[in-house]
C-alpha positions as semicolon CSV with decimal commas, in nm:
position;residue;x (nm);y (nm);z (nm)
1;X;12,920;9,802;11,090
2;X;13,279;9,997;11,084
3;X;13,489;9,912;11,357
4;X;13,622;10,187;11,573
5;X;13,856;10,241;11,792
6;X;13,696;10,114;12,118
7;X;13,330;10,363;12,159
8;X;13,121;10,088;12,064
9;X;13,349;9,794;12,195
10;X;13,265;9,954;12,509
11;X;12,952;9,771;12,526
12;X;12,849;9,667;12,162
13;X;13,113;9,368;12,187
14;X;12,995;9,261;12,493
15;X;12,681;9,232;12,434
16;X;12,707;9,016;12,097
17;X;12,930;8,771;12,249
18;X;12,678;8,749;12,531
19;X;12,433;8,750;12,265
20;X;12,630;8,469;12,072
21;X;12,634;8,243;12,371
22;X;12,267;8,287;12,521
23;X;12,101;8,196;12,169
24;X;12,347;7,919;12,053
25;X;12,104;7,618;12,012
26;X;11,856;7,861;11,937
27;X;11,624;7,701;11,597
28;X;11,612;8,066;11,496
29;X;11,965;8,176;11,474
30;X;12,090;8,006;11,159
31;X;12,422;7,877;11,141
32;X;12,561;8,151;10,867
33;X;12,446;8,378;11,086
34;X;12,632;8,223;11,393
35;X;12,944;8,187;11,146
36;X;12,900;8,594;11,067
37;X;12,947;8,681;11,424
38;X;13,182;8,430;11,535
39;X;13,417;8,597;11,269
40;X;13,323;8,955;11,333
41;X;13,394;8,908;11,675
42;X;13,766;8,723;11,644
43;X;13,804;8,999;11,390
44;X;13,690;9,295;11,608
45;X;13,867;9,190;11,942
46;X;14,206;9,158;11,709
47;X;14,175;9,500;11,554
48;X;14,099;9,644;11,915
49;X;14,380;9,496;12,095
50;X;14,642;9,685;11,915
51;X;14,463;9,991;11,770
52;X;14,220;10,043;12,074
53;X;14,171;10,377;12,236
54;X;14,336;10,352;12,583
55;X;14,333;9,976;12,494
56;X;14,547;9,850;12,790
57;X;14,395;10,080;13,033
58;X;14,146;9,971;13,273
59;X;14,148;10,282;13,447
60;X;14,022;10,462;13,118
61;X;13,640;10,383;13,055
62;X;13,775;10,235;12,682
63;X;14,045;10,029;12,789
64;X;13,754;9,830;13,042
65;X;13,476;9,800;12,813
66;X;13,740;9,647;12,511
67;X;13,867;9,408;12,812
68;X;13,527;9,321;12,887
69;X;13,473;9,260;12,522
70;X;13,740;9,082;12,484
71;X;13,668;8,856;12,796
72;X;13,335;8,784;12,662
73;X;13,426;8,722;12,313
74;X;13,727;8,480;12,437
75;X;13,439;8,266;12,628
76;X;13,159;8,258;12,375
77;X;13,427;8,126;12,123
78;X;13,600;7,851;12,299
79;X;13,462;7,522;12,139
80;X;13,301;7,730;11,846
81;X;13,608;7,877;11,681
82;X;13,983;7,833;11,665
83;X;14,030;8,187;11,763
84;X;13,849;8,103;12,079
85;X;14,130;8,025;12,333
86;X;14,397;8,260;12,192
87;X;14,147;8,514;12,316
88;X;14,114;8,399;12,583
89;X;14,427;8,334;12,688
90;X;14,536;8,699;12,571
91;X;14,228;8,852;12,782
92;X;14,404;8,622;13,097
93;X;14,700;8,771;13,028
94;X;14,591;9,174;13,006
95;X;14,425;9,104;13,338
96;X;14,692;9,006;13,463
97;X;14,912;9,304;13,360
98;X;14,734;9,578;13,318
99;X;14,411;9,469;13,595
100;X;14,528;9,353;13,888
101;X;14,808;9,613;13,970
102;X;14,582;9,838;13,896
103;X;14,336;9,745;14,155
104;X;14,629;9,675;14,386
105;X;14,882;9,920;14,361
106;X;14,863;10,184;14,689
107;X;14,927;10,487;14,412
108;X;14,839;10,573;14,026
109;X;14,564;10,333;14,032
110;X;14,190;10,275;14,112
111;X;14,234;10,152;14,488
112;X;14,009;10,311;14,700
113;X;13,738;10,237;14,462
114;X;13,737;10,625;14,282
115;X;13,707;10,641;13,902
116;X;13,915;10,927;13,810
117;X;13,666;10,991;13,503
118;X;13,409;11,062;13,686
119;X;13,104;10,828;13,803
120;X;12,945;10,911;13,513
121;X;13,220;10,736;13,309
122;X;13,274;10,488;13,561
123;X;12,936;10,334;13,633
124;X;12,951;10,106;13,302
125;X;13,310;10,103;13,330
126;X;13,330;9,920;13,665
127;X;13,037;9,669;13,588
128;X;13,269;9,587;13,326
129;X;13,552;9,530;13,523
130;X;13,377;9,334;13,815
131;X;13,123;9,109;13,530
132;X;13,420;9,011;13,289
133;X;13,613;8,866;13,661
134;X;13,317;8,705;13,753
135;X;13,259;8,549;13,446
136;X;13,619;8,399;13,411
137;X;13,544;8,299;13,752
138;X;13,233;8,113;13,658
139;X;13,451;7,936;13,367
140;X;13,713;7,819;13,637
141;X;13,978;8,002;13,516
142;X;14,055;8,261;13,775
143;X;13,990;8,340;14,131
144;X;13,798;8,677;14,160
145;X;13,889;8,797;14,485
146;X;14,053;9,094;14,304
147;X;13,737;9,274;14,113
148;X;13,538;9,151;14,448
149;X;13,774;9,319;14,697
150;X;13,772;9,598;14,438
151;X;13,400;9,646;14,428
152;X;13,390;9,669;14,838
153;X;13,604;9,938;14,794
154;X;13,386;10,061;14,525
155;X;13,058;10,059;14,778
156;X;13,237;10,207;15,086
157;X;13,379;10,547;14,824
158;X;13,035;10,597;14,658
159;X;12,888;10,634;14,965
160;X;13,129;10,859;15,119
161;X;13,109;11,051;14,805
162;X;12,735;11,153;14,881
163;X;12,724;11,482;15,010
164;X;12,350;11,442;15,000
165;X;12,124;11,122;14,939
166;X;12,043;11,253;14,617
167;X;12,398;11,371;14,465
168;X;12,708;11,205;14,406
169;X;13,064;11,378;14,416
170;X;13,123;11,557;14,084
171;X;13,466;11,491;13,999
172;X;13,558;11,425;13,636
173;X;13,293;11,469;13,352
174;X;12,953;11,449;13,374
175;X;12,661;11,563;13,163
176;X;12,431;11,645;13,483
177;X;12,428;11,851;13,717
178;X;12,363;11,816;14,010
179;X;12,534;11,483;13,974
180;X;12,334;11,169;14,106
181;X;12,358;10,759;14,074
182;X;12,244;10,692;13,666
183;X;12,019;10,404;13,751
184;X;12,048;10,075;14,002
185;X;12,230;9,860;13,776
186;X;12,583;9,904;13,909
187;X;12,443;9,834;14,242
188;X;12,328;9,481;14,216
189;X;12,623;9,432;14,039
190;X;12,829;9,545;14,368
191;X;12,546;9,349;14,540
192;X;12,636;9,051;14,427
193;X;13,052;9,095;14,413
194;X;13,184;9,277;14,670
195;X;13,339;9,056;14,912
196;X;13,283;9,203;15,238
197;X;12,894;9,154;15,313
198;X;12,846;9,453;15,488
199;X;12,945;9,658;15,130
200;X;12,723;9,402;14,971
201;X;12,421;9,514;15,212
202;X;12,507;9,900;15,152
203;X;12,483;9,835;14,801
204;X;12,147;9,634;14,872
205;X;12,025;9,967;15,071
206;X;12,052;10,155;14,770
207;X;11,864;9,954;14,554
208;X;11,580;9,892;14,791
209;X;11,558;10,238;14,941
210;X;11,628;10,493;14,725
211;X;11,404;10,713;14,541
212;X;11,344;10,870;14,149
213;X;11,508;11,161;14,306
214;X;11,810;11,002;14,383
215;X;11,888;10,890;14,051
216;X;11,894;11,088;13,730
217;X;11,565;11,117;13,629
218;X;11,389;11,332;13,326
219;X;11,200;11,650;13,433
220;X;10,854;11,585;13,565
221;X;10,937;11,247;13,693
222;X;10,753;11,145;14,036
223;X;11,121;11,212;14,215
224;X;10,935;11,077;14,549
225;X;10,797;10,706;14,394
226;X;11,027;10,413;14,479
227;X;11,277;10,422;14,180
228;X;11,180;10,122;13,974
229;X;11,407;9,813;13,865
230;X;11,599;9,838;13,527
231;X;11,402;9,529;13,407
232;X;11,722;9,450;13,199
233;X;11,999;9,209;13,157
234;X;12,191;9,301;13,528
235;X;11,866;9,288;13,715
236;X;11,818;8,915;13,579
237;X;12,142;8,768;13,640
238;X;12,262;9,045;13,934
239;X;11,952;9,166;14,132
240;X;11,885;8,993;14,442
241;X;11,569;9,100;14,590
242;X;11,581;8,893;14,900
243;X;11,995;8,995;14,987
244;X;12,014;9,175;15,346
245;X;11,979;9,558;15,312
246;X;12,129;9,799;15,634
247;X;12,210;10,134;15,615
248;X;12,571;10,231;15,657
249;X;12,615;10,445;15,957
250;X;12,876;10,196;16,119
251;X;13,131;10,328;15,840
252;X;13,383;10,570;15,915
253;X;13,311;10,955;15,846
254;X;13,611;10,964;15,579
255;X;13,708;10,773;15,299
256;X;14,087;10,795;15,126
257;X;14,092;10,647;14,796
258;X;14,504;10,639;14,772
259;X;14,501;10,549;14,407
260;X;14,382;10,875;14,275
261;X;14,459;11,047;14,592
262;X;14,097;11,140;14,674
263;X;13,966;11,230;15,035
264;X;13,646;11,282;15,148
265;X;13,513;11,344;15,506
266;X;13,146;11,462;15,646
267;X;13,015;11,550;16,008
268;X;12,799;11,258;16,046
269;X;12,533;11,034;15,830
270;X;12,252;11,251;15,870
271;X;12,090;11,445;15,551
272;X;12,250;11,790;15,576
273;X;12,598;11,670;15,659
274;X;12,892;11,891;15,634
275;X;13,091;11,735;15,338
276;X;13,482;11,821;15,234
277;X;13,659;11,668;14,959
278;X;14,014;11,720;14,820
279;X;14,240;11,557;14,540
280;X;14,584;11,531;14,529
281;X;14,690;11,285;14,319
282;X;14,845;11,153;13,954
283;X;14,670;11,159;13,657
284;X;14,595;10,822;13,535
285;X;14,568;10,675;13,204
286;X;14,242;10,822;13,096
287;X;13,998;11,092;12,965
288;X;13,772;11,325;13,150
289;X;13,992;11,399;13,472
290;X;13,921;11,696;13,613
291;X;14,271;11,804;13,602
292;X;14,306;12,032;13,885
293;X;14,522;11,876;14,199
294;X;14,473;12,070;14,546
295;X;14,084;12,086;14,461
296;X;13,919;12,148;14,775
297;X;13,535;12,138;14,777
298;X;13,320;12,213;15,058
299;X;12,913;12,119;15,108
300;X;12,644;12,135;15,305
301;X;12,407;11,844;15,197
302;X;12,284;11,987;14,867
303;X;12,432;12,351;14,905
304;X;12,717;12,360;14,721
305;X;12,976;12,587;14,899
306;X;13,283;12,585;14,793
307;X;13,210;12,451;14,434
308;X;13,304;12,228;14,151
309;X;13,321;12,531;13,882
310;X;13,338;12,303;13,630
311;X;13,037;12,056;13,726
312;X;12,760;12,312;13,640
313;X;12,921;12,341;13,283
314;X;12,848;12,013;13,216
315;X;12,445;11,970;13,145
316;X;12,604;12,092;12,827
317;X;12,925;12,016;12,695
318;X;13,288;12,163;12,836
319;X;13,451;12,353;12,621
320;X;13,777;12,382;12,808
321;X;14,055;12,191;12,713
322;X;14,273;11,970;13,022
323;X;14,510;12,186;13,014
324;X;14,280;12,489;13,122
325;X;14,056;12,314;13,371
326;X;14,303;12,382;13,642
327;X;14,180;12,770;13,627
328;X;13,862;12,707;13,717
329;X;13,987;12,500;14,001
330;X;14,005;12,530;14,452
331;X;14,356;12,574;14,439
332;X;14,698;12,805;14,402
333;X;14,692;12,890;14,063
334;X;15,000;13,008;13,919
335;X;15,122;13,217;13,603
336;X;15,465;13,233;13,439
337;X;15,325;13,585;13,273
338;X;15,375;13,385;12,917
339;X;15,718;13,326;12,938
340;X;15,661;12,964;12,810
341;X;15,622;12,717;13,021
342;X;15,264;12,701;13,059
343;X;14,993;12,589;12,744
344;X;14,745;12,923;12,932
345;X;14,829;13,146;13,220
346;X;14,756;13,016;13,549
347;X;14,701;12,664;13,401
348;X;14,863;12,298;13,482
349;X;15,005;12,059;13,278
350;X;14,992;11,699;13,214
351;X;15,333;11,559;13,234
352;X;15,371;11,549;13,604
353;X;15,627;11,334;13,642
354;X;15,798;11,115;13,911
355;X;15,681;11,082;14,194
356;X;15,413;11,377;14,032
357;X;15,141;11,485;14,279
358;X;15,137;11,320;14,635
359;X;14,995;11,305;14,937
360;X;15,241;11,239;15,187
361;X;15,034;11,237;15,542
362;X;14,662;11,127;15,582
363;X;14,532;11,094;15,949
364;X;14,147;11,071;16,064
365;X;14,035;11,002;16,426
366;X;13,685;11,068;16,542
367;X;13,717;11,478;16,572
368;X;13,957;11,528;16,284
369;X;14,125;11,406;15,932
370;X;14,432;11,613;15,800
371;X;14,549;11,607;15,495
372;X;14,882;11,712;15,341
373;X;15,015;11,717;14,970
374;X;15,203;11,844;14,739
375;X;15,096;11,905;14,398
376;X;15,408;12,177;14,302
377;X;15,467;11,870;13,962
378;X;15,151;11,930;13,808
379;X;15,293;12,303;13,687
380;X;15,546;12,111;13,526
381;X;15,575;12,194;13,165
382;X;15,533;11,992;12,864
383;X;15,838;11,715;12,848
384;X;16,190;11,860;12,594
385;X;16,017;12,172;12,607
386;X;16,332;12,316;12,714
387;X;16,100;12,534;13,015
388;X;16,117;12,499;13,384
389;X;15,856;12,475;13,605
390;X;15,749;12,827;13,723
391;X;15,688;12,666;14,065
392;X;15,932;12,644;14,339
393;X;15,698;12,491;14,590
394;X;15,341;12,404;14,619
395;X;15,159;12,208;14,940
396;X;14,820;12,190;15,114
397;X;14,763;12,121;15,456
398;X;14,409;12,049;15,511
399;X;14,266;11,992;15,832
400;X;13,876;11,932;15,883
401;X;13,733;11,963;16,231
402;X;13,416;11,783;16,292
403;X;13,146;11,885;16,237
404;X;13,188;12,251;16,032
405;X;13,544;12,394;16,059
406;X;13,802;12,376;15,790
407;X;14,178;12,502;15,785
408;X;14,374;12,526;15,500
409;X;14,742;12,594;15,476
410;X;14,910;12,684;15,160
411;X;15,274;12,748;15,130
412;X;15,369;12,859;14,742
413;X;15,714;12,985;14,557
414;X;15,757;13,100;14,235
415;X;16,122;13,098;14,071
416;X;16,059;13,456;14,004
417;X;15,839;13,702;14,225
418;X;15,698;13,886;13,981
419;X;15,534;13,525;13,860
420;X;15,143;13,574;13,956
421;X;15,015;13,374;14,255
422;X;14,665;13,362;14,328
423;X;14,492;13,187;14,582
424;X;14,115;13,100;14,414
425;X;13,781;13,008;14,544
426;X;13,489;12,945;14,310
427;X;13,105;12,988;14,440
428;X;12,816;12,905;14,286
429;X;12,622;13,227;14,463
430;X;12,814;13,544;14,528
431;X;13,025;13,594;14,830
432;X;13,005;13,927;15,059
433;X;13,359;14,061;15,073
434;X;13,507;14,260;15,363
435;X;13,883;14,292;15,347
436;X;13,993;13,912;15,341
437;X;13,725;13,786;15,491
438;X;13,401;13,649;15,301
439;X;13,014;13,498;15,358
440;X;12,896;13,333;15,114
441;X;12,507;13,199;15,133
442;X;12,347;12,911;14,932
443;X;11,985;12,714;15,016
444;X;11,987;12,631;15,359
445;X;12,352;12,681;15,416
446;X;12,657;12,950;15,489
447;X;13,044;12,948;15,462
448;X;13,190;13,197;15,619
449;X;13,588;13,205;15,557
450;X;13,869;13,425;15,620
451;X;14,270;13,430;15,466
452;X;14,559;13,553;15,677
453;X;14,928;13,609;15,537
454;X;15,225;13,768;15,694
455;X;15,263;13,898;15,309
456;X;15,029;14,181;15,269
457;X;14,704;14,063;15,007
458;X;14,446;14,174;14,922
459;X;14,113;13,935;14,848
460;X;13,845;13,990;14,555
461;X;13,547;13,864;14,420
462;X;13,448;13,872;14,056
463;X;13,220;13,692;13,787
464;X;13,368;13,475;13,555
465;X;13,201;13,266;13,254
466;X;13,297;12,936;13,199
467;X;13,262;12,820;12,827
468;X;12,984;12,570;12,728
469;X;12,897;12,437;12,389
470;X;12,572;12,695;12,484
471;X;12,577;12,955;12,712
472;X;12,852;13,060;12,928
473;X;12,775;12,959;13,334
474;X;12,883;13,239;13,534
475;X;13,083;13,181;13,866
476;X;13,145;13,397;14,156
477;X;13,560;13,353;14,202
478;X;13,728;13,504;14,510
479;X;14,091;13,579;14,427
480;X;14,377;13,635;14,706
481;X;14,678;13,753;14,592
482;X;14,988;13,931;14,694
483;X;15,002;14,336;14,700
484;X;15,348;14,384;14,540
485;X;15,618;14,131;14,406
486;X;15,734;13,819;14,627
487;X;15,835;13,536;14,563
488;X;15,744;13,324;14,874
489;X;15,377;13,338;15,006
490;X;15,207;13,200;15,287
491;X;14,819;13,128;15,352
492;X;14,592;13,041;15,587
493;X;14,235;13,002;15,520
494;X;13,940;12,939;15,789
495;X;13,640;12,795;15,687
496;X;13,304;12,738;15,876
497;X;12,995;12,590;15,750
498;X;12,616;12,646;15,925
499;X;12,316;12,701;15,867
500;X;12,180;13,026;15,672
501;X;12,036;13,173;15,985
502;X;12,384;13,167;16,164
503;X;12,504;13,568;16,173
504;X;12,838;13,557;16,210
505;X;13,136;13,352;16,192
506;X;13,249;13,206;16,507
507;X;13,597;13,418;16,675
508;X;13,917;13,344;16,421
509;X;14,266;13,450;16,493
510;X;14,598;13,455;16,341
511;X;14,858;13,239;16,520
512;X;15,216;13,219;16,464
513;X;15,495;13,116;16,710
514;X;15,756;13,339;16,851
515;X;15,984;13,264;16,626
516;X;15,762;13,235;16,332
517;X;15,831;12,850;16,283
518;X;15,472;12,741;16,352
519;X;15,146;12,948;16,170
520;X;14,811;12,886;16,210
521;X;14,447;12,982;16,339
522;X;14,283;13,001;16,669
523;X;13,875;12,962;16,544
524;X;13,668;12,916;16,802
525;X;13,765;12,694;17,071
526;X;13,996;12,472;16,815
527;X;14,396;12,553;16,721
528;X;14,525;12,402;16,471
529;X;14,925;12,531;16,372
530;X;15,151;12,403;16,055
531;X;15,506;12,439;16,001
532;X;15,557;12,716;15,843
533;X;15,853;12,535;15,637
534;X;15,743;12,221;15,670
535;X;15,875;11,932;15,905
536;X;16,008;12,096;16,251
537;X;16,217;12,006;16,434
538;X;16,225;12,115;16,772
539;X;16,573;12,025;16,940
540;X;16,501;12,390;16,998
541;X;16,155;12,457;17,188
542;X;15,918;12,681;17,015
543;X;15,669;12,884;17,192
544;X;15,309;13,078;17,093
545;X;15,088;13,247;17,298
546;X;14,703;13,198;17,310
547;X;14,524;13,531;17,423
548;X;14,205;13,321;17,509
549;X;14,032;13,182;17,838
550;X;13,885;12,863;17,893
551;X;14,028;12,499;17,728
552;X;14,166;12,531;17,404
553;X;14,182;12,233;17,181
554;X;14,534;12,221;16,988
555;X;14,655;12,035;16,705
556;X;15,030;12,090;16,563
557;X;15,126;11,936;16,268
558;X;15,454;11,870;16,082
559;X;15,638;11,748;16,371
560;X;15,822;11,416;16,386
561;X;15,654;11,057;16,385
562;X;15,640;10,861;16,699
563;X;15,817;11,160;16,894
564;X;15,750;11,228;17,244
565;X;15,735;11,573;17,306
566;X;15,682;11,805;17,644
567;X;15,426;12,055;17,621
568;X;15,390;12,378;17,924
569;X;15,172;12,570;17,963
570;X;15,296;12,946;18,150
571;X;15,416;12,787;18,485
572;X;15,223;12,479;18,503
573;X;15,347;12,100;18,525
574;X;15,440;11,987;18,191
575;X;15,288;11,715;18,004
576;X;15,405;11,427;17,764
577;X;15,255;11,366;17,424
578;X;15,357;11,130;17,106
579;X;15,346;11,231;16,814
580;X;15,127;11,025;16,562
581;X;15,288;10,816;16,255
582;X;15,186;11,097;16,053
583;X;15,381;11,350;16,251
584;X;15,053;11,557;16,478
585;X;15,025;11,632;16,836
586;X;14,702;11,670;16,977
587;X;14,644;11,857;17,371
588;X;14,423;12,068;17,574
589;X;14,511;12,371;17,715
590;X;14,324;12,514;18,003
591;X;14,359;12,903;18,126
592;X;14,208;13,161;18,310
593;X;14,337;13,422;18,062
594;X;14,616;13,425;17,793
595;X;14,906;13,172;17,785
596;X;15,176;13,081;17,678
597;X;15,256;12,758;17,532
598;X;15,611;12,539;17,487
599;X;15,655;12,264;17,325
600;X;15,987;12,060;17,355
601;X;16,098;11,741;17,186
602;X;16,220;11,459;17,462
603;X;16,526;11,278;17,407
């Protein structure tokens, strides 16, 4: 057996430590045989801890399985070998450094309970994690309130991350599509961990209640029989069959995961929910990220909307390198027309930097969660490359009102306007394009959207191919772009999600302020209006006009924390509001006709 550089450490160690330990007074394992491993094992978990992939990275499915190795091996070796407490005193010690802040720490890290690989990476990977803690716990030498805090966390995102019963968010690599739970195994491993009960009966709900079709599951599989027990290992030690089971609807409708910077919000816990997502944070430590900050994805239980263009690539393998992943991506893409800077045109980096990516406001209440980032570092180019960034400034605003609007605001600069700036949407069916508006149909479901810009653009649709080890996956990609050179840009992009057998889009309106300070969109019966520079400050009043009757919900953003402000409406009595601690006002507005709004800030 050649020892590698972590693959088979990943679980291969593990298991013959366990292995070691379960048959030790068994008549059958001989005692050069014991003596083989014993040495193998001191051997292996020496040559791993400094020549190990991603070896003191627990965020990177490697650097957990060698820790979990290494935990393992450090037990079944104390009282067998000399080697046996160094071990584990040096597994003790990388949990200490590398785990726990990386569980803890609000940014760059796995709080939240998101594995930036991808749940296909991560459902070994965090068994590993929470199993090695538990059994140092069960040896008396730590406290596992960490991994168990962790692995609440870990049942509250999964199950926000369901779009649908029966798929699972597809962010990072997978090798199915669409992407579902693998098996039950990580659940009674959450089952028995997580410290909050309530996780610990979602995670229970899964294992008792879900179907074949819910997991992955070979073609011609009964997808509507009970899906059976792994019969393994975790179900002996893990699986409680008797543990209290209850569905999750108590939960809130959103879920931030502030390590990676991961959102995700949906209209209610019914089947056909609608579902947003959007990343905007660092990359970690690890393999298999998806590499595109500002992704925005949109569902409709299973219809995919506004899609993953990478996950349908991936029942084969991806040919695309990190560094081109971001073209295929939700986002502003940007080109520096080959002057350098970038390793492909219209394609991020990896060196993002200090602070990087960020989100710097996240707010949910029961009718809305709004997002805003800034992601302008991830176009930063390769470190002593001598380049600049061709980026000047890049943010998302996202706001989702429950149950099926979205509004996104992106403000973009380029250091030079001839740079290319494209606003991109990727579809998995083709969208219907009239000037910058779009319909796009899938299953059961529609998107209707529409882009407004005080630049003049002009909006597209075309097929693209992304590479696969086989053949190419074509994607429908709606472009937006600017009609002659600029260097600042402005967008504003409504969204609505129904069902197919909705005709039309709901009314949608362009909205800026007198002055041009504030920008939004009037859809429906909902306004929603961003800086158009970000923060403002309104020592000086600003004023907009709504040329609609009836009550008009409005939400401003980008104002200033815990600031009262006066709001009138034409001639009527004015009203106080505080801004929230992430800077948004929320009022109704009631009129027979048009008005005309004013806000104020109060000294």
């Amino acid at each position: 057996i050649f020892i590698d550089t972590t693959y088979t450490s990943r679980y291969l160690g593990r298991q013959i430590a366990i292995g070691l330990d379960w048959l030790d007074e068994y008549a059958g394992f001989p005692l050069p045989l014991k003596s083989e491993a014993t040495d193998m094992l001191a051997r292996w978990a020496d040559y791993i801890r400094v020549n190990g992939y991603y070896a003191d990275n627990p965020e990177s499915n490697y650097g957990a399985g060698a820790y979990a190795s290494s935990v393992m091996t450090g037990l079944a070796l104390k009282g067998r070998s000399s080697e046996g407490q160094r071990l584990l005193d040096e597994a003790l010690s990388w949990r200490r450094n590398n785990l726990l802040p990386m569980l803890s720490e609000e940014t760059n890290s796995l709080k939240g309970g998101f594995w930036v690989e991808g749940w296909s990476y991560g459902f070994h990977s965090a068994q590993a994690l929470i199993i090695a803690g538990g059994a140092l716990e069960n040896a008396g030498l730590i406290s596992a309130q960490p991994e168990r805090h962790w692995a609440s966390e870990v049942v509250r995102q999964l199950v926000s991350a369901q779009p649908a019963k029966d798929q699972v968010h597809n962010a990072g690599d997978w090798y199915m599509w669409p992407t579902r739970f693998i098996d039950k195994s990580l659940f009674y491993v959450l089952g028995a961990y997580a410290d909050d009960p309530d996780a610990r009966s979602y995670a229970n709900h899964i294992v008792q209640n879900y179907l074949v079709g819910d997991f992955f599951h070979e073609d011609g599989a009964d997808i509507n029989a009970k899906q059976p027990d792994t019969a393994d290992a975790i179900d002996l030690l893990f699986h409680d069959p008797g543990q209290q089971a209850s569905f999750w609807s108590a939960l809130p409708l959103e879920h931030y995961s502030t390590g990676a910077g991961l959102v995700t919000a949906r209209s209610d816990w019914g089947p056909t929910p609608t579902w947003v997502s959007l990343q905007m944070g660092n990359l970690l430590h690890a393999d298999h990220q998806t590499y595109s900050p500002g992704q925005l994805q949109i569902q409709r239980g299973d219809d995919e909307l506004l899609a993953n263009a990478l996950a349908p690539t991936l029942g084969g393998d991806n040919n695309l390198n990190p560094t081109e992943q971001s073209a295929y991506g939700n986002l502003v893409a940007i080109s520096d027309n080959n002057e350098g800077a970038q390793r492909a045109p219209f394609c991020m980096g990896v060196s993002y930097g200090n602070p990087g990516v960020f989100i710097r406001s996240f707010e949910a209440s029961d009718d809305h969660v709004y997002v805003d980032g800034d992601y302008r570092a991830a176009y930063n180019p390769d470190p002593d490359s001598g380049f600049v960034n061709p980026a000047n400034e890049l943010t998302r605003q996202v706001v989702y009102l429950r149950p099926d609007y979205v509004i996104v605001y992106d403000r973009f600069a380029t250091r030079n306007e001839a740079y290319a700036k494209q606003l991109r949407w990727n579809f998995l069916s083709p969208p219907t394009v009239n000037a910058n508006s779009f319909v796009e149909t899938r299953g059961e479901s529609r998107l209707f959207g529409q882009t407004f810009s005080t630049t003049p653009i002009r909006t597209s649709v075309s097929t693209i191919f992304v590479p696969t080890s086989n053949t190419p996956v074509p994607i429908s990609r709606l472009t937006t772009e600017n009609l002659s050179p600029t260097s600042v840009m402005r967008c504003v992009t409504a969204f609505q999600v129904a069902e197919a057998s909705k005709t039309a889009a709901d009314p949608v309106s362009h909205i800026l302020s007198d002055d041009d300070r504030l920008e939004g969109v009037l859809m429906g019966e909902q306004l929603v209006l961003f800086g158009r520079d970000g923060s403002v400050d309104l020592d000086t009043p600003v004023s907009y006009r709504l040329n609609k009757s009836g009550t008009v919900q409005n939400l401003i953003t980008n104002l200033s924390p815990w600031q009262n402000y006066l709001v009138t409406v034409d001639d009527g009595p004015p009203q106080s509001v505080t801004a929230s601690p992430q800077g948004t006002i929320r009022f109704t507005t009631v009129s027979e006709s048009s008005s005309a709004v004013r806000i104020s800030r109060l000294p």
